[in-house]
mmCIF file of C-alpha atoms in Angstrom:
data_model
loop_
_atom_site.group_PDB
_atom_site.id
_atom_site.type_symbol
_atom_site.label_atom_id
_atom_site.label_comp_id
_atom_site.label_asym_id
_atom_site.label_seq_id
_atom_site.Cartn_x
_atom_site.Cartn_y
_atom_site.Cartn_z
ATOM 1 C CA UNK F 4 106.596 31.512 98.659
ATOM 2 C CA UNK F 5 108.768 28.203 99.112
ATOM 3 C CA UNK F 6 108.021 26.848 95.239
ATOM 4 C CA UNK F 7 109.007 30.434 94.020
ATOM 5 C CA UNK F 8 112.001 30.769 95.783
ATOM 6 C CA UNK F 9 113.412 27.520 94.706
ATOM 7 C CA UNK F 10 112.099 27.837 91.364
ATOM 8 C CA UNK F 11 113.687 31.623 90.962
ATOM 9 C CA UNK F 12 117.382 30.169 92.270
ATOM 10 C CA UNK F 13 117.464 26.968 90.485
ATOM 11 C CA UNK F 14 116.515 28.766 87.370
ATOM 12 C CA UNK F 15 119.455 31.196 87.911
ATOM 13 C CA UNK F 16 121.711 28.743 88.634
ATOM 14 C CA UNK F 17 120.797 26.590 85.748
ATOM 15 C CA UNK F 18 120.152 29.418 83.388
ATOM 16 C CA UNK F 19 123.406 31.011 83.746
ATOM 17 C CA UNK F 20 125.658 27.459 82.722
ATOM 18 C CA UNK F 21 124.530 28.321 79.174
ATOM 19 C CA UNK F 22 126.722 31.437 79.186
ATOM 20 C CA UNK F 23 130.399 30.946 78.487
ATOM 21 C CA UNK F 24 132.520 32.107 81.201
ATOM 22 C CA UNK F 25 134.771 30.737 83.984
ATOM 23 C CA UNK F 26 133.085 27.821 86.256
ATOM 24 C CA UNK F 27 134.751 29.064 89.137
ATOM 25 C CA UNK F 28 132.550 32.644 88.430
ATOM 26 C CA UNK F 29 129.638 30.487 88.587
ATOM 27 C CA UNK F 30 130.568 28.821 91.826
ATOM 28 C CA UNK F 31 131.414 31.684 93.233
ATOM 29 C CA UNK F 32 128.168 33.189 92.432
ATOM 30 C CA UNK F 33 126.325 30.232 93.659
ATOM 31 C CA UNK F 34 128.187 29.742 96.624
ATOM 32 C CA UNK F 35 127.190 33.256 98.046
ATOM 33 C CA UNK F 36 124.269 34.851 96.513
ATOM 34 C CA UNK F 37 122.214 31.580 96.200
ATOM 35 C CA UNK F 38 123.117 29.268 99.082
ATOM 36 C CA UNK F 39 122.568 32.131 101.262
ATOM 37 C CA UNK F 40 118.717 32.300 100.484
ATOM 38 C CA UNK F 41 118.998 28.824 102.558
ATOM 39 C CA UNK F 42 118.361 30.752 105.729
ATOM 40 C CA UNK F 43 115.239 32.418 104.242
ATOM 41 C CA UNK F 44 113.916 28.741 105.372
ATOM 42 C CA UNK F 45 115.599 28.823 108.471
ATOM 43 C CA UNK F 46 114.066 31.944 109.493
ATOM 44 C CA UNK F 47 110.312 30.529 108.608
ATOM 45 C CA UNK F 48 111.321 27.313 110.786
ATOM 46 C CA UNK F 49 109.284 27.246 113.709
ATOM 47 C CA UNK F 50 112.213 26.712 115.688
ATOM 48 C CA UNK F 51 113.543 30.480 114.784
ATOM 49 C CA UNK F 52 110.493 31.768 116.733
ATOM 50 C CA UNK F 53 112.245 33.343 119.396
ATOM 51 C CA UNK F 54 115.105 35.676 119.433
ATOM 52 C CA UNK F 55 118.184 32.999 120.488
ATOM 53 C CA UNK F 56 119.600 33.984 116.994
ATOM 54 C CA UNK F 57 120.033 37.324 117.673
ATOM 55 C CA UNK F 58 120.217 37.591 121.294
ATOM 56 C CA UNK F 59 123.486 34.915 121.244
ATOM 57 C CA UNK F 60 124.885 36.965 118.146
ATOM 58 C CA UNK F 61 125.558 40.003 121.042
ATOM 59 C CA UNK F 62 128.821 38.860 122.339
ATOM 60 C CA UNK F 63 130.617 37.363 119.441
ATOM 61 C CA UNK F 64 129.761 40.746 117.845
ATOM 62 C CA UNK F 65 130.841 42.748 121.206
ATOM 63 C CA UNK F 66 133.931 41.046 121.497
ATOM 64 C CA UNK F 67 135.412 40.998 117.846
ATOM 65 C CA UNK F 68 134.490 45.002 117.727
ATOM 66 C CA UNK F 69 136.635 45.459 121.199
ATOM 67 C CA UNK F 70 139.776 43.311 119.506
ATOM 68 C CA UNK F 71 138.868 45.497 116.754
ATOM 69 C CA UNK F 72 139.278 48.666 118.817
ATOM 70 C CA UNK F 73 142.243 47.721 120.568
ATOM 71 C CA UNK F 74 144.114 46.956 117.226
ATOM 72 C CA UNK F 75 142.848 50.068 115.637
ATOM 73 C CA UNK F 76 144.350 52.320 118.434
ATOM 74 C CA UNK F 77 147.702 50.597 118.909
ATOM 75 C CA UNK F 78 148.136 49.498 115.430
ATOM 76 C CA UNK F 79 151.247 46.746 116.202
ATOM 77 C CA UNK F 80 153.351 46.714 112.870
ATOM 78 C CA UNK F 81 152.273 43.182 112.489
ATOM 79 C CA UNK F 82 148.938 44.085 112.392
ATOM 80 C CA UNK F 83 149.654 47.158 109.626
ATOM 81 C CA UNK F 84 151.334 44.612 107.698
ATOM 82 C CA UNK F 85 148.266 42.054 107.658
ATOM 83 C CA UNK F 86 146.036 45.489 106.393
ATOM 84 C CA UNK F 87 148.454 46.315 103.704
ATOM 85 C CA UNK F 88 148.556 42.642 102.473
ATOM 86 C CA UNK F 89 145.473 42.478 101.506
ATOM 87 C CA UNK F 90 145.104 45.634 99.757
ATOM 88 C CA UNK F 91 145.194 45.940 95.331
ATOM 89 C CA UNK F 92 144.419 49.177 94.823
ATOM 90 C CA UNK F 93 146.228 52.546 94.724
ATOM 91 C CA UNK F 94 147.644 54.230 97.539
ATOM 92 C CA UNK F 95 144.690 56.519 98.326
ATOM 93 C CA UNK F 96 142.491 53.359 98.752
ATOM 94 C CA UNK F 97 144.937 51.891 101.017
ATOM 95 C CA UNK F 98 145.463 55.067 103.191
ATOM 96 C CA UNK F 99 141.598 55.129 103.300
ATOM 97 C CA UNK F 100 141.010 51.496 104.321
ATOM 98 C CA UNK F 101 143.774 51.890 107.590
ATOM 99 C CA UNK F 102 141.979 54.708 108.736
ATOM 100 C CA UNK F 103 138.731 52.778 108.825
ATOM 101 C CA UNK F 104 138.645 50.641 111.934
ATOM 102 C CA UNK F 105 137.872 46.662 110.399
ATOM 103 C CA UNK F 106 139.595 44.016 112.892
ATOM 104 C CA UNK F 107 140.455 40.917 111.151
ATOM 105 C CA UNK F 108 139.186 41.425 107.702
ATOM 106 C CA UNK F 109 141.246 44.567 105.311
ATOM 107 C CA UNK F 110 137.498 46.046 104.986
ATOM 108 C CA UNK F 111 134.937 47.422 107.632
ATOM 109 C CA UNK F 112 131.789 45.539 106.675
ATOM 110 C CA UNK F 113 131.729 42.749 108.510
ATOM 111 C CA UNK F 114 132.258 45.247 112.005
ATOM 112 C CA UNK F 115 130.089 47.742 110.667
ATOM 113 C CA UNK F 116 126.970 45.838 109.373
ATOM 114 C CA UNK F 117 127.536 43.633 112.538
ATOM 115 C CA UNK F 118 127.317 46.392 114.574
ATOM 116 C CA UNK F 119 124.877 48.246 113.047
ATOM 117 C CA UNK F 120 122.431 45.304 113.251
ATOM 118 C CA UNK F 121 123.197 44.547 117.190
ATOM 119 C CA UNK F 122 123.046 48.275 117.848
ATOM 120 C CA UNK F 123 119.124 48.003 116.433
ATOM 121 C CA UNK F 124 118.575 44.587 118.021
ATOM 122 C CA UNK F 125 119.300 46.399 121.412
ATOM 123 C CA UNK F 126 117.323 49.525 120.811
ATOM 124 C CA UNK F 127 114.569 47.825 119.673
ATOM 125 C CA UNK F 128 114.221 45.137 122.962
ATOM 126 C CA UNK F 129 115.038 48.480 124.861
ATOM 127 C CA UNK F 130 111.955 50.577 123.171
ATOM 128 C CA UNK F 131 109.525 47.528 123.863
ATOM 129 C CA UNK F 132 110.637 47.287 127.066
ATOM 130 C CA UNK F 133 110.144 51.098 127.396
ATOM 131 C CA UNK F 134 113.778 51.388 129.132
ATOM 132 C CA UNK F 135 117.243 51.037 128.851
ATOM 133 C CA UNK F 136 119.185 49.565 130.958
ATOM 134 C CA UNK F 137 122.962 50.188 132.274
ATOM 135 C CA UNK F 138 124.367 47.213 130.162
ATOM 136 C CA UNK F 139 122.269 47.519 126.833
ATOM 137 C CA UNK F 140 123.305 51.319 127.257
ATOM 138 C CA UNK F 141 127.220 50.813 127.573
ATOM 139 C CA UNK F 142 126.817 48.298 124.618
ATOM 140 C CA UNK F 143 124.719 50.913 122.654
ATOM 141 C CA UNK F 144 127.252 53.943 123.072
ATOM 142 C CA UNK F 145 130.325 51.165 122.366
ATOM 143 C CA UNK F 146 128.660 49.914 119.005
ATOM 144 C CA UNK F 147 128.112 53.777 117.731
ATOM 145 C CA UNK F 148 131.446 54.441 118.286
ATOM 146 C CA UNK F 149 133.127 51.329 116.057
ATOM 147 C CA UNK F 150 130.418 52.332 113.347
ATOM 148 C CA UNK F 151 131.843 56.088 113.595
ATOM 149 C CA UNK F 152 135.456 54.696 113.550
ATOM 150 C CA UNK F 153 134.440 52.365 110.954
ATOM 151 C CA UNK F 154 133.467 55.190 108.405
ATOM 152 C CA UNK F 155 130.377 53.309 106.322
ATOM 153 C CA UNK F 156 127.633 55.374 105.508
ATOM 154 C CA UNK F 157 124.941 52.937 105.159
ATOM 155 C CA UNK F 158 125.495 51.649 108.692
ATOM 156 C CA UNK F 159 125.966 55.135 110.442
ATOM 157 C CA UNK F 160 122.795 56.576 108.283
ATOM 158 C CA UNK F 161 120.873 53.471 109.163
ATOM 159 C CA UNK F 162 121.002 53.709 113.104
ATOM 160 C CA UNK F 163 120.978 57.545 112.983
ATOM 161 C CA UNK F 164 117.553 57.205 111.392
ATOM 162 C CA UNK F 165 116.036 54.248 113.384
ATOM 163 C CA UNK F 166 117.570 56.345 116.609
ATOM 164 C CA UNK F 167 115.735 59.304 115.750
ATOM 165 C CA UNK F 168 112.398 57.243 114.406
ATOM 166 C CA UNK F 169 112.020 55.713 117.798
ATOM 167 C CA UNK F 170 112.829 58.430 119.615
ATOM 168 C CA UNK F 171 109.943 61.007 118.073
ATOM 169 C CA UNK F 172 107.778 57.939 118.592
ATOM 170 C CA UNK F 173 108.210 57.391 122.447
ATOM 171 C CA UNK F 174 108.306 61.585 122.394
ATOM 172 C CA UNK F 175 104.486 60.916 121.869
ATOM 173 C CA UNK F 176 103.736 58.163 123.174
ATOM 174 C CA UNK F 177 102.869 58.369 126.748
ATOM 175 C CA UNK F 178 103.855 54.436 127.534
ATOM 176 C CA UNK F 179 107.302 54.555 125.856
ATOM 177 C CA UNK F 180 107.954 58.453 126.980
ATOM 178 C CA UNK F 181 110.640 57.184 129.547
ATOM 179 C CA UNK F 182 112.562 55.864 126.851
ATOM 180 C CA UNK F 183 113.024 59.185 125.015
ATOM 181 C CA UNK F 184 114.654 59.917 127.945
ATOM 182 C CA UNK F 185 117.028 57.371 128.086
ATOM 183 C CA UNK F 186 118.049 58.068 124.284
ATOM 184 C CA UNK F 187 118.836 61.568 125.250
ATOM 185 C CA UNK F 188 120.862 61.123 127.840
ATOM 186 C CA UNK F 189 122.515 58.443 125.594
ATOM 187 C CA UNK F 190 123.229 60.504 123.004
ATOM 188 C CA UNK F 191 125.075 62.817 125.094
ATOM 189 C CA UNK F 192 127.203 60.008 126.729
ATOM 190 C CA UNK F 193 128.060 59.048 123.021
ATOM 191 C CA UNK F 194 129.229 62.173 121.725
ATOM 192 C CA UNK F 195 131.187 62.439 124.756
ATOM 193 C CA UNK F 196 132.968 59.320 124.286
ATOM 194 C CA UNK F 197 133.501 59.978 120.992
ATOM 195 C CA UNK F 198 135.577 62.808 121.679
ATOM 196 C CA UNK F 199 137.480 60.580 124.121
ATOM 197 C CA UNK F 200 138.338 58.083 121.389
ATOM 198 C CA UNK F 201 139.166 60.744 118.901
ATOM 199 C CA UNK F 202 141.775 61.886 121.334
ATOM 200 C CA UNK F 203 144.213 58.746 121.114
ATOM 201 C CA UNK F 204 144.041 58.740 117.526
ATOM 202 C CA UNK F 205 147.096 60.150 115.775
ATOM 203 C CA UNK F 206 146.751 63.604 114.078
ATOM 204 C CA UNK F 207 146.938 62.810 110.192
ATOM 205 C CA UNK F 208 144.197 59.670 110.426
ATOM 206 C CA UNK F 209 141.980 62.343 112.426
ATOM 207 C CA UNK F 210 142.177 64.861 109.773
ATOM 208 C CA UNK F 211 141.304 62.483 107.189
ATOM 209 C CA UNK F 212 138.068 60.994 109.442
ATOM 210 C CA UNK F 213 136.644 64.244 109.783
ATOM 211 C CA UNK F 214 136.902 65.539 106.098
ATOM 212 C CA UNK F 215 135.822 62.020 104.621
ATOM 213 C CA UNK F 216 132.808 62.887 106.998
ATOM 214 C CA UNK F 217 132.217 66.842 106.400
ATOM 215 C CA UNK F 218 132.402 65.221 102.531
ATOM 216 C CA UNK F 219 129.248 63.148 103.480
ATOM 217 C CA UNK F 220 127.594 66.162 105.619
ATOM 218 C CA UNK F 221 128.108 68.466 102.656
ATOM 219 C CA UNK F 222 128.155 66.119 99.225
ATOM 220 C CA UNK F 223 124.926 64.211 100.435
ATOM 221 C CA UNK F 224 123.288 61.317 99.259
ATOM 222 C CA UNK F 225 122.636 62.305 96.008
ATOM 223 C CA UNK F 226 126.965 62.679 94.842
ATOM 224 C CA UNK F 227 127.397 59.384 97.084
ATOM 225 C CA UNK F 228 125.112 57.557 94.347
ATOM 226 C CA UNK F 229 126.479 59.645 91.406
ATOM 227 C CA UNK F 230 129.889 58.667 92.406
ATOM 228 C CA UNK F 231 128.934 54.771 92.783
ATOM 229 C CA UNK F 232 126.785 54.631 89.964
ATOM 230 C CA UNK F 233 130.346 56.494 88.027
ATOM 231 C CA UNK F 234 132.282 53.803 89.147
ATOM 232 C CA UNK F 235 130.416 50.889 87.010
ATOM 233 C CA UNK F 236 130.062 53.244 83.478
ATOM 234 C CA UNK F 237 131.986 50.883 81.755
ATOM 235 C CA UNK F 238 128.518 48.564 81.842
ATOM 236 C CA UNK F 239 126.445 51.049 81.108
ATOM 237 C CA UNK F 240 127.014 50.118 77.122
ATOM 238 C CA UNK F 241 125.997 46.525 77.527
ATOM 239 C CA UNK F 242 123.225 44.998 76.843
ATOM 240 C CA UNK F 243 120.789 43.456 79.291
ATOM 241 C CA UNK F 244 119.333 40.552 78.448
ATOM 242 C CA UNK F 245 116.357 38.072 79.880
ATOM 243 C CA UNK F 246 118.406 35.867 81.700
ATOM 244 C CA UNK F 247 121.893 37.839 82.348
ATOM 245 C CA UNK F 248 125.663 37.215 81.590
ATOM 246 C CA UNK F 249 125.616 34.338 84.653
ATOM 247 C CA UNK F 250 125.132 34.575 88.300
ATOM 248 C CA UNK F 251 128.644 35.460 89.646
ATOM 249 C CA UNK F 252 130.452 36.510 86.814
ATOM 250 C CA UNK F 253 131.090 39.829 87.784
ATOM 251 C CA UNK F 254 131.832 39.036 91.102
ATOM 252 C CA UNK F 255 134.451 39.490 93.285
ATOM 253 C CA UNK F 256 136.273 36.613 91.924
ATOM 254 C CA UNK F 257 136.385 38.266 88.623
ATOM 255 C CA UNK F 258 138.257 41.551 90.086
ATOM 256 C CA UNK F 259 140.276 39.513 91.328
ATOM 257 C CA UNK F 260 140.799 38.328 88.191
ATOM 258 C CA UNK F 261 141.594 41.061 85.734
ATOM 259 C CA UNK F 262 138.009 40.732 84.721
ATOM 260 C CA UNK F 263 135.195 43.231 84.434
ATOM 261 C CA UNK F 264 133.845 43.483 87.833
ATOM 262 C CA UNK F 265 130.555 44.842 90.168
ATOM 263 C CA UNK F 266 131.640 44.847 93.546
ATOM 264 C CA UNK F 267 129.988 47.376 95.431
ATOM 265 C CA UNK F 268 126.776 47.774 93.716
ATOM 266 C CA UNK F 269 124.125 44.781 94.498
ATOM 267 C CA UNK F 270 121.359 45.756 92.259
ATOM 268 C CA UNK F 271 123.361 46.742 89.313
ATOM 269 C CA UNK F 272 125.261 43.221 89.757
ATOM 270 C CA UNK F 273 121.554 41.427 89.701
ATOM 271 C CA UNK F 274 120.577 43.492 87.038
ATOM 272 C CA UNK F 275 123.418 42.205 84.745
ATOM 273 C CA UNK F 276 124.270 38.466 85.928
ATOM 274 C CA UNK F 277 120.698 37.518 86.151
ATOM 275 C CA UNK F 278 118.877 39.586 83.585
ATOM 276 C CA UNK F 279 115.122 40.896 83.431
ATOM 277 C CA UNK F 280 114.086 37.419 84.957
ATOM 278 C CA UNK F 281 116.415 37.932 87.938
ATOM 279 C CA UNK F 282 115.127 41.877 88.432
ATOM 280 C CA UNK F 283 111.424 40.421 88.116
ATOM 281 C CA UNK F 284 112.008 37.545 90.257
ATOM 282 C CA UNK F 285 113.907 39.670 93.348
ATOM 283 C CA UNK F 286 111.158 42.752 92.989
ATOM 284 C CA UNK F 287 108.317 40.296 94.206
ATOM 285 C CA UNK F 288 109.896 38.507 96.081
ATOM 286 C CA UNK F 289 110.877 41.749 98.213
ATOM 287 C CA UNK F 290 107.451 43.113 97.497
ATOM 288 C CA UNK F 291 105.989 40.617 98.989
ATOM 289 C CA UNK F 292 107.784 40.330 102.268
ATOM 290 C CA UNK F 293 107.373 43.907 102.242
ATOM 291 C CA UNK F 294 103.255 43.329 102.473
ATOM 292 C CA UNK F 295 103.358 40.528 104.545
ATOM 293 C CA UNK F 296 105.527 42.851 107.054
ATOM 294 C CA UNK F 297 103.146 45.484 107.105
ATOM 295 C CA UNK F 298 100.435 43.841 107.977
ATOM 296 C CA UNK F 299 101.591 43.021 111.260
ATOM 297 C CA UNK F 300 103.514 46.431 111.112
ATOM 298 C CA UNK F 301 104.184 46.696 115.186
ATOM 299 C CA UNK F 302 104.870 43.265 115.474
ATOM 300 C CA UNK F 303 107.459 42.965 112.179
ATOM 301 C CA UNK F 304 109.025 46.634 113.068
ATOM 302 C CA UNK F 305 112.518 44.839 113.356
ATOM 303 C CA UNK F 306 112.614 42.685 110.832
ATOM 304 C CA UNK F 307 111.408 45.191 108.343
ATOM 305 C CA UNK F 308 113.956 47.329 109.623
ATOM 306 C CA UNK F 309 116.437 45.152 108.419
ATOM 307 C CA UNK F 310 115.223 45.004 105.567
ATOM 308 C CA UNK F 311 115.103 48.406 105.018
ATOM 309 C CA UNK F 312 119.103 48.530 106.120
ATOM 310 C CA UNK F 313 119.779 46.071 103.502
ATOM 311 C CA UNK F 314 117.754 47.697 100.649
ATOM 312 C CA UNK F 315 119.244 50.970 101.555
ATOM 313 C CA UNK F 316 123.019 49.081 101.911
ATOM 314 C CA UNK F 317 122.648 47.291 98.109
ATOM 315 C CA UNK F 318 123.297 51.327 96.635
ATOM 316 C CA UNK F 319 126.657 50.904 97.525
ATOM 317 C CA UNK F 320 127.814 47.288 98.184
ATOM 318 C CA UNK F 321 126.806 43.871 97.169
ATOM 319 C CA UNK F 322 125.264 42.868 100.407
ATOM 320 C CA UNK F 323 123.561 39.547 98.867
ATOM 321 C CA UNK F 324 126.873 38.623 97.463
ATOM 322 C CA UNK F 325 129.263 38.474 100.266
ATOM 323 C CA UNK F 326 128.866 36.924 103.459
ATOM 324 C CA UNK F 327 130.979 38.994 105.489
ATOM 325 C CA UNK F 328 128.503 41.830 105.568
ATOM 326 C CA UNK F 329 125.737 39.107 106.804
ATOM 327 C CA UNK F 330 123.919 38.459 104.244
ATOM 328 C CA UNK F 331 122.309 35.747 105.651
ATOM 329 C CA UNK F 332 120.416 38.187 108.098
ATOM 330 C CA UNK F 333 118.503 39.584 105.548
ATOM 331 C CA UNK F 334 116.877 36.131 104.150
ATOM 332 C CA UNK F 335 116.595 35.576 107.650
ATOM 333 C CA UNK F 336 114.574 38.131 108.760
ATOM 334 C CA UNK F 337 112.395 37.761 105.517
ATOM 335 C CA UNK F 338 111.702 34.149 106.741
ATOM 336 C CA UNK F 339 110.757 35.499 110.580
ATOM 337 C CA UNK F 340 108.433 37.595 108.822
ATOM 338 C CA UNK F 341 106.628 34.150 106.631
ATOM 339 C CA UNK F 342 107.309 32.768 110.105
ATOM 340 C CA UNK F 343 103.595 32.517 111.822
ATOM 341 C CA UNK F 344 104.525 30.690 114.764
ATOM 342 C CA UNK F 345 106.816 33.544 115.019
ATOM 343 C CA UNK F 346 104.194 35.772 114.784
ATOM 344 C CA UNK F 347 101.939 33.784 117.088
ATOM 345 C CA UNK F 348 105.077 34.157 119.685
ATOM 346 C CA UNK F 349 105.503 37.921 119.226
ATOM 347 C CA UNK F 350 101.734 38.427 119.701
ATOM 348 C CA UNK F 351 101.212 36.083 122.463
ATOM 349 C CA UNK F 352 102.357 36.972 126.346
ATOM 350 C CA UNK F 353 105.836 35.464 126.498
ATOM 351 C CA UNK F 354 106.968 37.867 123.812
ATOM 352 C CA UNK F 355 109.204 39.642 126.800
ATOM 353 C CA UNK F 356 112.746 39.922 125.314
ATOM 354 C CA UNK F 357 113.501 39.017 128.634
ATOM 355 C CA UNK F 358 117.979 38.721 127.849
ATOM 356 C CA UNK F 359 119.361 41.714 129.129
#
């Protein structure tokens, strides 16, 4: 699996410097989407066995969402202006964008995904452990709401599902039955605080929360791809070829550019910069961490559930593209799962999740 993944991204990288566009496309590209599948070979190391990564990602997450929070609630004029700055679209984008809560960055995704990967991280070590406890619960309930205030779909859809999925499973399962409990009981803390939150927002960004989500409730998945899928038509006209236009080239460099841009739609943006070899090349690749996960199902369940996240996420954003919506997770978790002293940990007795 090492040999193929260098020899897919160095072919990429190489293979697009024949096509003529701007170098600092290509960088851009590079710089991102290729560098990032370093940490495919950090996650096989032997010294990712544990869960360190994740468990010391908690409060850097925890406390950027609560900055977050604050600012999103007082809005300061200082902080409005910073938001506004850093917006190029038209006015409906930018009245959509304050309403979404997104700390220090104009857009949500680096909150969001954050959370939305923490929030799992917890459930999970809480559904092993067959409990949750007081802290893991406050931190649960507090993530849910900055994904709610956040307004991403992927992220909300993600934990409703993996909520749910692990809930029905302790339902019948007589060892993890307590936790069903727990996730009940959560649930109706959550919607409660919710409502809380809700209350100190102003009247106008309410309204527009709750019908961007009866929109979701009622459109459903199928008019959130149409629209996406809309947004890119332009491309539907080109021509795909073997090795693609060049690995970043219709990146977000090239929107910012003037240029004819992908920027929220990860597997039309492979399909294009890196051609049939690219789509060939990512398809086993996936297909075969995919396997390899399976086969150790129980033992894999998180990282696969990443992976899942991410697969789902690429429908609507370039989430192998742009660091701030950690992309490096995702090669990370597909190196856990290559990982077999990882494996070996999980499987052994000091596989605990012992942090709290």
């Amino acid at each position: 699996m090492d040999l193929f993944i260098i020899f897919f991204s160095i072919s990429i990288a190489i293979a697009s410097l024949s096509n003529i566009y701007p170098q600092a496309f290509w960088f851009e590209g590079v710089r991102y989407q290729l560098f990032s599948i370093i940490f495919f070979f950090v996650g096989e190391s032997s010294t990712s066995k544990d869960w360190d990564f994740f468990d010391k990602s908690i409060i850097p997450v925890l406390v950027v969402c609560f900055i977050g929070l604050i600012l999103y609630i007082t809005s300061p004029s200082w902080y409005v202006d910073f938001k506004l700055s850093g917006f190029t679209d038209n006015e409906g984008g930018r009245f959509l964008e304050m309403t979404r809560l997104s700390a220090f960055w104009t857009y949500p995704y680096w909150v969001s995904y954050g959370s939305g990967i923490i929030y799992f991280y917890l459930l999970f070590k809480s559904y092993k452990k067959g409990r949750i406890t007081t802290k893991i619960a406050f931190a649960l309930i507090f993530l849910a709401v900055i994904m709610v205030l956040a307004q991403q779909r992927a992220p909300i859809a993600f934990v409703a599902l993996i909520t749910l999925t692990l809930l029905v499973n302790s339902l019948f399962n007589g060892q993890k039955r307590s936790f069903s409990t727990y996730v009940l009981f959560l649930l109706l803390i959550l919607v409660c605080c919710i409502s809380i939150v809700f209350s100190f927002l102003d009247q106008e960004r309410l309204i527009f929360m709750l019908s961007k989500f009866e929109s979701l409730i009622e459109g459903g998945n199928a008019s959130f791809l149409k629209e996406r899928t809309n947004i890119f038509s332009d491309f539907y006209s080109k021509k795909i070829t073997f090795w693609g236009d060049g690995i970043g080239r219709y990146g977000h460099e090239a929107y910012y550019s003037g240029k004819m841009a992908i920027t929220d739609q990860q597997y039309l943006k492979i399909m294009y910069e890196t051609g049939y070899f690219g789509i060939i090349c990512y398809s086993i690749f996936i297909l075969l961490v995919v396997i390899r996960g399976i086969r150790n199902f129980k033992d894999n369940l998180f990282e696969l559930g990443i992976i899942f996240f991410y697969l789902m996420a690429m429908t609507g954003a370039n989430c192998l593209s742009v660091t701030g919506q950690h992309c490096i997770v995702f090669w990370f978790c597909c190196g856990r799962i290559f990982n077999k002293s990882c494996l070996t940990y999980k499987c052994t007795s000091c596989y605990s999740l012992q942090k709290d």
